[in-house]
Amino acid sequence: MKLRHLLFPIIALTLATGAAAKSTELLNVSYDPTRELYVDFNKAFIAHWKATTGEDLTIKQSHGGSGKQARGVIDGLQADVVTLALAADIDAIYEHGKQLPQDWQKRLPDNSTPYTSTIVFLVRKGNPKGIKDWDDLVKPGVSVITPNPKTSGGARWNYLAAWAYAKHKQGTDQAAQAFVTALYKNVPVLDSGARGSTTTFVQREIGDVAISWENEAMLALKEFGREKFEIIMPSLSILAEPPVAVIDRVAKKKGTTAVATAYLEYLYSDEGQEIAARNFYRPRKPEIAAKYASTFPKLELVTIDGEFGGWAKAQKTHFADGGIFDEIYQNK
Amino acid sequence: MKFASRISAALLAAATLAFPLAAATADDVDLQALRDQVRLLEQQLKVLARKIEIKEETAAAAPAAPKVTVSDKGFALTSADGANSIKLRGLVQLDSRLFFNDGGGVVNNGFVLRRARIITEGTFAKNYSFQLVPEFGGSSVSILDANIGVAVSKAFQLKFGKFKVPVGHELLQSDSWTFFNERSIVTNLVPNRDLGIQASGDLLDGRLNYAAGIFGGLGDGGSSTNADFDNEKDFVARVFFSPFKNAAASPLQGLSFGVGGSIGREKTAAGRTSGYRTDGQQTFFAYNAATIADGPNWRVAPQVDFRSGAFGAIGEYVVSTVNVRPSATGVKTELQNTAWQVAAGYVLTGEDSSYNGVTPATNFDFAAGTWGAFELTARYASLEVDDAAFPLYAAAASNANQATSLGVGLNWYLSKAVAFKFDYYQTHFGFNAGAPASSTSQILRQDEKVFISRFQVSF
């Protein structure tokens, strides 16, 4: 055998070594309060994937304020999937780099939102400041905890829920802006994400009321005890629809498109919906929703499309640089 | 009067009873106000503390910026996660060569820009690397090294392209850090840089280093151009043990030994080598222009390296065998040339001797009264050409068949990057029995005595 023939075994060995070292790994870049949800869900999906395909799978999670997380993906964070707080953040990933198609929201049922939530109030036990509805949050001497809408998806839902309430009650956008301005005057500190905001209220004992995701408030009760906190349902809130999407460019490059798609589809399965409900997210599937009806009180909910003309418009009007929130917060 | 007295008494009694009650109420109000004030201050304090906490969290979570490093090891730009980097390094060596008692008539004294290199290296996705080294020194510009590395693991790494062939110990050492300005005459017998593919790695906790590859194939001391179009290749391998490397208390911790070798076939159109050169870089042996290599060749090079504090030494022995013909149709003969060397250095200022150079404890700074590091070096080397080479394959009258060299030197490391090196070499030549009493080559008529001084910047 001529020596040059050894070239091919060497190259083959190289390739074989590379193949042996390969393992499938997904990165789910999510927003702040979903840590517990995806710990449970990932465990279930890994078992499901192994059972159906025989393949081993590792899933990594990354959490932070939804807007901040979207910026991370835009800047190169190699997310196979994103599970963020609001559609505007995934739209931003499309707009800055076209890493997924513009109509990403049409690829999965319910506009790619496998679970929903809403915005409620978390108060200390006994409700010392007598918080009953949004009006109580603008009273002098009431300290309100909510995160920064510039970085947190949850904060944007909070802001819009307050705006919708004021507009419904007082009739005009001017009145709504004045109301929200008054509300932010009572906010002593802005965290970058919803989990940080919960920490501020629950663990740092700051504030009289936290405007919170329903799932986050329920989790706080579970984790820290019903003897310490109470949930107050406002008379009106907003239907929060956290969306999910495969980041096509990353998944294609990593060869994970199939498993990433299956991962998100599994959120709509019975098991996925059960896990969402157990983690205090309102399930989409009617039979699972019925099973957990007692967990989630009914209340009047406005929608982002009906009330604000969709996320794109709401984002531009309220949260873009130079938008109404900037005006409100600069005048605080 | 009685009534008034009773009324007064009653009022007094009432006032007496009422006063503490009123006083108590006022105290409670004050106390509550104080409590509210304390609660408010406590909240304000907590808010301030939380704001600081958030600021710290935000700073900690901020994406780390790429790292820029400028040092005596060059310029490096490294991504925040360390997976990607690009490094710019350089090497400039200006030599002065001064020959003594060389009979005149040979123009060999002068200055030489021995090496002038811009070295670009990089890493991508942590496991992929490259190196590109153009050589501007000497008389022409060439690509010295151009290769791509794939680090599968520490034990298995691949290199593709043009790079040093793993045979000779001293040759594999960086040009900047050898004991002497010029490598010993032993280096004449090992291949230099060639095109090929190499697997290498560290095993046994770094105590065993191996390298093996397939290369285009080179004559002794030769370097490849950027193409190698023939069917004859060399298989090259080297193993190098450092058995006591991890035994910190052992006096043999710095002992390493191994063997390199190559085997292959070669068929060339003309002279097998460009010549064997002395320490002064003068040619003392070359095959006839019509001589060609035709047939198997192999080399074996056992080697040893020892370092102990300021003392360092290397030794190696090389056997190089080649089949040659005097012309395309002439008789084929196998020639075996051999060489060996022992070299040592001692760092007078106490710094460690190292295969990767001496790092001065303090840099030269006249104002501060620090002088860098000084190293004394010595070397003895010998090369012998097979007698069968004469006269059919090489002219006995114009070539030596043996060179024995003694060298001493002083290296002054002004810093890790900057050094002066001063070497004196004396080489004695031996000749084939068929050679005339006086060689036709003027440089071989007497011992070569040369003083080479160098100013070097290497980073």
Coordinates of N, CA, C and O in Angstrom, one line a residue, chain A residues 16-111:
Chain A
A16 N -15.1 10.5 11.7 CA -15.7 9.6 12.7 C -15.6 10.1 14.1 O -16.6 10.1 14.8
T17 N -14.5 10.6 14.4 CA -14.3 11.2 15.8 C -15.3 12.4 16.0 O -15.9 12.5 17.0
G18 N -15.4 13.2 14.9 CA -16.3 14.3 15.0 C -17.7 13.9 15.2 O -18.5 14.4 16.0
A19 N -18.1 12.8 14.5 CA -19.5 12.3 14.5 C -19.7 11.7 15.9 O -20.8 12.0 16.5
A20 N -18.8 11.0 16.4 CA -19.0 10.4 17.7 C -19.2 11.5 18.8 O -19.9 11.3 19.8
A21 N -18.5 12.6 18.6 CA -18.5 13.6 19.7 C -19.8 14.4 19.6 O -20.2 15.1 20.5
K22 N -20.6 14.3 18.5 CA -21.8 15.1 18.3 C -22.9 14.7 19.2 O -23.2 13.5 19.4
S23 N -23.6 15.6 19.8 CA -24.8 15.3 20.6 C -25.8 16.4 20.4 O -25.4 17.5 20.2
T24 N -27.1 16.0 20.4 CA -28.1 17.0 20.2 C -28.3 17.9 21.4 O -28.6 17.3 22.5
E25 N -28.3 19.2 21.2 CA -28.5 20.1 22.3 C -29.4 21.2 21.8 O -29.1 21.8 20.7
L26 N -30.4 21.5 22.6 CA -31.3 22.7 22.2 C -31.0 23.8 23.3 O -30.8 23.5 24.4
L27 N -31.1 25.0 22.8 CA -31.1 26.1 23.7 C -32.5 26.9 23.6 O -32.8 27.3 22.5
N28 N -33.2 26.9 24.7 CA -34.5 27.6 24.8 C -34.2 29.0 25.5 O -33.9 29.0 26.7
V29 N -34.3 30.0 24.7 CA -34.1 31.4 25.3 C -35.5 31.9 25.7 O -36.4 32.1 24.8
S30 N -35.8 32.1 26.9 CA -37.1 32.4 27.4 C -37.1 33.6 28.3 O -36.1 34.3 28.5
Y31 N -38.3 34.0 28.7 CA -38.3 35.2 29.6 C -38.3 34.8 31.1 O -38.0 33.6 31.4
D32 N -38.4 35.8 31.9 CA -38.0 35.7 33.3 C -38.7 34.6 34.1 O -38.1 33.7 34.7
P33 N -40.1 34.6 34.1 CA -40.7 33.7 35.1 C -40.9 32.3 34.7 O -41.6 31.5 35.4
T34 N -40.4 31.9 33.5 CA -40.7 30.6 33.0 C -39.7 29.5 33.4 O -39.8 28.4 32.9
R35 N -38.8 29.8 34.3 CA -37.8 28.9 34.7 C -38.4 27.5 35.1 O -38.0 26.5 34.6
E36 N -39.3 27.6 36.1 CA -39.9 26.4 36.6 C -40.7 25.6 35.6 O -40.7 24.4 35.5
L37 N -41.5 26.3 34.8 CA -42.3 25.7 33.7 C -41.4 24.9 32.8 O -41.7 23.7 32.6
Y38 N -40.3 25.5 32.4 CA -39.4 24.7 31.4 C -38.5 23.7 32.0 O -38.1 22.8 31.4
V39 N -38.3 23.8 33.3 CA -37.6 22.7 34.0 C -38.4 21.5 33.9 O -38.0 20.4 33.5
D40 N -39.7 21.6 34.2 CA -40.6 20.5 34.2 C -40.9 20.0 32.7 O -40.9 18.8 32.4
F41 N -41.1 21.0 31.8 CA -41.4 20.6 30.5 C -40.2 19.9 29.8 O -40.4 19.0 29.0
N42 N -39.1 20.5 30.0 CA -37.9 19.9 29.3 C -37.7 18.4 29.7 O -37.4 17.6 28.9
K43 N -37.9 18.2 31.0 CA -37.7 16.8 31.5 C -38.7 15.9 30.8 O -38.3 14.8 30.3
A44 N -39.9 16.4 30.6 CA -41.0 15.5 30.0 C -40.6 15.4 28.5 O -40.8 14.3 28.0
F45 N -40.2 16.4 27.9 CA -39.9 16.3 26.4 C -38.7 15.4 26.1 O -38.7 14.7 25.2
I46 N -37.7 15.5 27.0 CA -36.5 14.7 26.8 C -36.9 13.2 26.8 O -36.5 12.4 26.0
A47 N -37.8 12.9 27.8 CA -38.2 11.5 27.9 C -39.1 11.1 26.7 O -38.9 10.0 26.1
H48 N -39.9 12.0 26.3 CA -40.8 11.8 25.1 C -39.9 11.6 23.8 O -40.2 10.7 23.0
W49 N -38.9 12.4 23.7 CA -38.1 12.3 22.5 C -37.3 11.0 22.5 O -37.1 10.4 21.4
K50 N -36.8 10.7 23.6 CA -36.0 9.4 23.7 C -36.9 8.2 23.4 O -36.5 7.3 22.7
A51 N -38.2 8.3 23.9 CA -39.1 7.2 23.7 C -39.5 7.1 22.2 O -39.7 6.0 21.7
T52 N -39.6 8.2 21.5 CA -40.1 8.2 20.2 C -39.0 8.0 19.1 O -39.2 7.5 18.1
T53 N -37.8 8.6 19.4 CA -36.8 8.5 18.4 C -35.5 7.7 18.9 O -34.7 7.4 18.1
G54 N -35.4 7.5 20.2 CA -34.3 6.8 20.7 C -33.1 7.7 20.9 O -32.0 7.3 21.3
E55 N -33.2 9.0 20.6 CA -32.1 9.9 20.7 C -32.0 10.6 22.0 O -33.0 10.9 22.6
D56 N -30.8 10.8 22.4 CA -30.5 11.5 23.7 C -30.6 13.0 23.3 O -30.2 13.4 22.2
L57 N -31.0 13.8 24.3 CA -31.2 15.2 24.0 C -30.9 16.0 25.3 O -31.2 15.6 26.4
T58 N -30.2 17.1 25.1 CA -29.9 18.0 26.2 C -30.6 19.3 25.9 O -30.5 19.8 24.8
I59 N -31.3 19.9 26.9 CA -31.9 21.2 26.6 C -31.4 22.2 27.7 O -31.5 22.0 28.9
K60 N -30.9 23.3 27.1 CA -30.4 24.3 28.0 C -31.4 25.5 28.1 O -32.1 25.7 27.0
Q61 N -31.5 26.1 29.2 CA -32.5 27.2 29.3 C -31.7 28.5 29.6 O -30.7 28.5 30.3
S62 N -32.3 29.6 29.0 CA -31.7 30.9 29.3 C -32.9 31.8 29.7 O -33.9 31.9 28.9
H63 N -32.8 32.6 30.8 CA -33.9 33.4 31.2 C -33.5 34.8 31.5 O -32.4 35.1 32.0
G64 N -34.4 35.7 31.3 CA -34.1 37.1 31.6 C -35.3 38.0 31.1 O -36.3 37.4 30.6
G65 N -35.2 39.3 31.2 CA -36.3 40.1 30.7 C -36.5 39.8 29.2 O -35.5 39.6 28.5
S66 N -37.7 39.7 28.8 CA -38.0 39.2 27.4 C -37.4 40.1 26.3 O -36.8 39.6 25.4
G67 N -37.4 41.4 26.5 CA -36.8 42.3 25.5 C -35.3 42.1 25.5 O -34.6 42.1 24.4
K68 N -34.7 41.9 26.7 CA -33.3 41.7 26.8 C -32.9 40.4 26.1 O -31.9 40.3 25.5
Q69 N -33.7 39.4 26.3 CA -33.4 38.1 25.7 C -33.5 38.2 24.2 O -32.7 37.6 23.5
A70 N -34.5 38.9 23.7 CA -34.6 39.0 22.2 C -33.4 39.7 21.7 O -32.8 39.4 20.7
R71 N -32.9 40.7 22.4 CA -31.7 41.4 22.0 C -30.5 40.5 22.0 O -29.7 40.5 21.1
G72 N -30.4 39.6 23.0 CA -29.4 38.6 23.0 C -29.4 37.7 21.7 O -28.3 37.5 21.1
V73 N -30.6 37.3 21.3 CA -30.7 36.4 20.1 C -30.3 37.3 18.9 O -29.6 36.8 18.0
I74 N -30.7 38.5 18.8 CA -30.4 39.4 17.7 C -28.8 39.5 17.7 O -28.2 39.5 16.6
D75 N -28.2 39.6 18.8 CA -26.8 39.8 18.9 C -26.0 38.5 18.7 O -24.7 38.6 18.8
G76 N -26.6 37.4 18.5 CA -25.9 36.2 18.2 C -26.0 35.0 19.2 O -25.4 34.0 19.0
L77 N -26.8 35.2 20.3 CA -27.1 34.1 21.1 C -27.8 33.0 20.3 O -28.8 33.2 19.7
Q78 N -27.2 31.8 20.4 CA -27.6 30.7 19.5 C -28.8 29.9 20.0 O -28.7 28.7 20.4
A79 N -29.9 30.6 20.0 CA -31.2 30.0 20.4 C -31.8 29.1 19.3 O -32.0 29.6 18.2
D80 N -32.1 27.8 19.7 CA -32.8 27.0 18.7 C -34.3 27.4 18.8 O -35.0 27.4 17.7
V81 N -34.8 27.7 20.0 CA -36.2 28.2 20.1 C -36.2 29.4 21.0 O -35.3 29.5 21.9
V82 N -37.2 30.2 20.8 CA -37.4 31.3 21.8 C -38.8 31.1 22.3 O -39.8 30.7 21.6
T83 N -39.0 31.3 23.6 CA -40.3 31.3 24.3 C -40.4 32.6 25.1 O -40.1 32.6 26.3
L84 N -40.9 33.6 24.4 CA -40.8 34.9 25.0 C -42.1 35.4 25.6 O -43.1 34.8 25.4
A85 N -42.1 36.6 26.1 CA -43.3 37.1 26.8 C -44.3 37.7 25.8 O -45.5 37.8 26.2
L86 N -43.8 38.2 24.7 CA -44.8 38.8 23.8 C -44.2 38.8 22.4 O -43.0 38.7 22.1
A87 N -45.2 38.9 21.5 CA -44.9 38.7 20.0 C -43.9 39.8 19.5 O -43.1 39.5 18.6
A88 N -44.0 41.0 20.1 CA -43.2 42.0 19.6 C -41.7 41.7 19.7 O -40.9 42.1 18.9
D89 N -41.3 40.9 20.7 CA -39.9 40.6 20.9 C -39.5 39.6 19.8 O -38.3 39.7 19.4
I90 N -40.3 38.7 19.4 CA -40.0 37.8 18.4 C -40.0 38.5 17.0 O -39.2 38.3 16.1
D91 N -40.9 39.4 16.9 CA -40.9 40.3 15.7 C -39.6 41.0 15.5 O -39.1 41.2 14.4
A92 N -39.1 41.5 16.7 CA -37.8 42.2 16.6 C -36.7 41.3 16.1 O -35.8 41.7 15.4
I93 N -36.8 40.0 16.5 CA -35.7 39.1 16.0 C -35.9 38.9 14.5 O -34.8 38.8 13.8
Y94 N -37.1 38.9 14.0 CA -37.3 38.9 12.6 C -36.7 40.1 11.9 O -36.0 40.1 10.9
E95 N -37.1 41.3 12.5 CA -36.7 42.5 11.9 C -35.2 42.8 11.9 O -34.7 43.3 10.9
H96 N -34.5 42.4 12.9 CA -33.1 42.6 13.0 C -32.3 41.3 12.6 O -31.8 40.6 13.5
G97 N -32.3 40.9 11.4 CA -31.5 39.8 11.0 C -32.3 38.7 10.3 O -31.7 37.7 9.8
K98 N -33.6 38.7 10.3 CA -34.4 37.8 9.5 C -34.0 36.3 9.9 O -33.8 35.5 9.0
Q99 N -33.9 36.1 11.2 CA -33.5 34.7 11.6 C -34.7 33.7 11.5 O -34.5 32.5 11.7
L100 N -35.9 34.2 11.3 CA -37.0 33.4 11.1 C -38.0 34.1 10.2 O -37.8 35.3 10.0
P101 N -39.0 33.4 9.6 CA -39.8 34.1 8.7 C -40.8 35.2 9.4 O -41.1 35.1 10.5
Q102 N -41.2 36.1 8.6 CA -42.1 37.2 9.1 C -43.4 36.6 9.7 O -43.9 37.1 10.7
D103 N -43.9 35.5 9.0 CA -45.2 35.0 9.5 C -45.0 33.8 10.5 O -45.7 32.9 10.5
W104 N -43.9 33.9 11.3 CA -43.6 32.9 12.2 C -44.8 32.5 13.1 O -44.9 31.4 13.6
Q105 N -45.7 33.5 13.4 CA -46.7 33.3 14.3 C -47.8 32.3 13.8 O -48.6 31.8 14.5
K106 N -47.8 32.2 12.4 CA -48.8 31.3 11.8 C -48.4 29.8 11.8 O -49.2 29.0 11.4
R107 N -47.2 29.5 12.3 CA -46.7 28.1 12.1 C -47.3 27.2 13.2 O -47.2 26.0 13.1
L108 N -47.8 27.7 14.3 CA -48.3 26.9 15.4 C -49.7 27.4 15.8 O -50.0 28.6 15.5
P109 N -50.5 26.5 16.4 CA -51.9 27.0 16.7 C -51.9 28.2 17.6 O -50.9 28.5 18.3
D110 N -53.1 28.8 17.7 CA -53.3 29.9 18.6 C -52.3 31.0 18.5 O -51.7 31.5 19.5
N111 N -51.9 31.3 17.2 CA -50.9 32.3 17.0 C -49.6 32.0 17.7 O -48.9 32.9 18.2

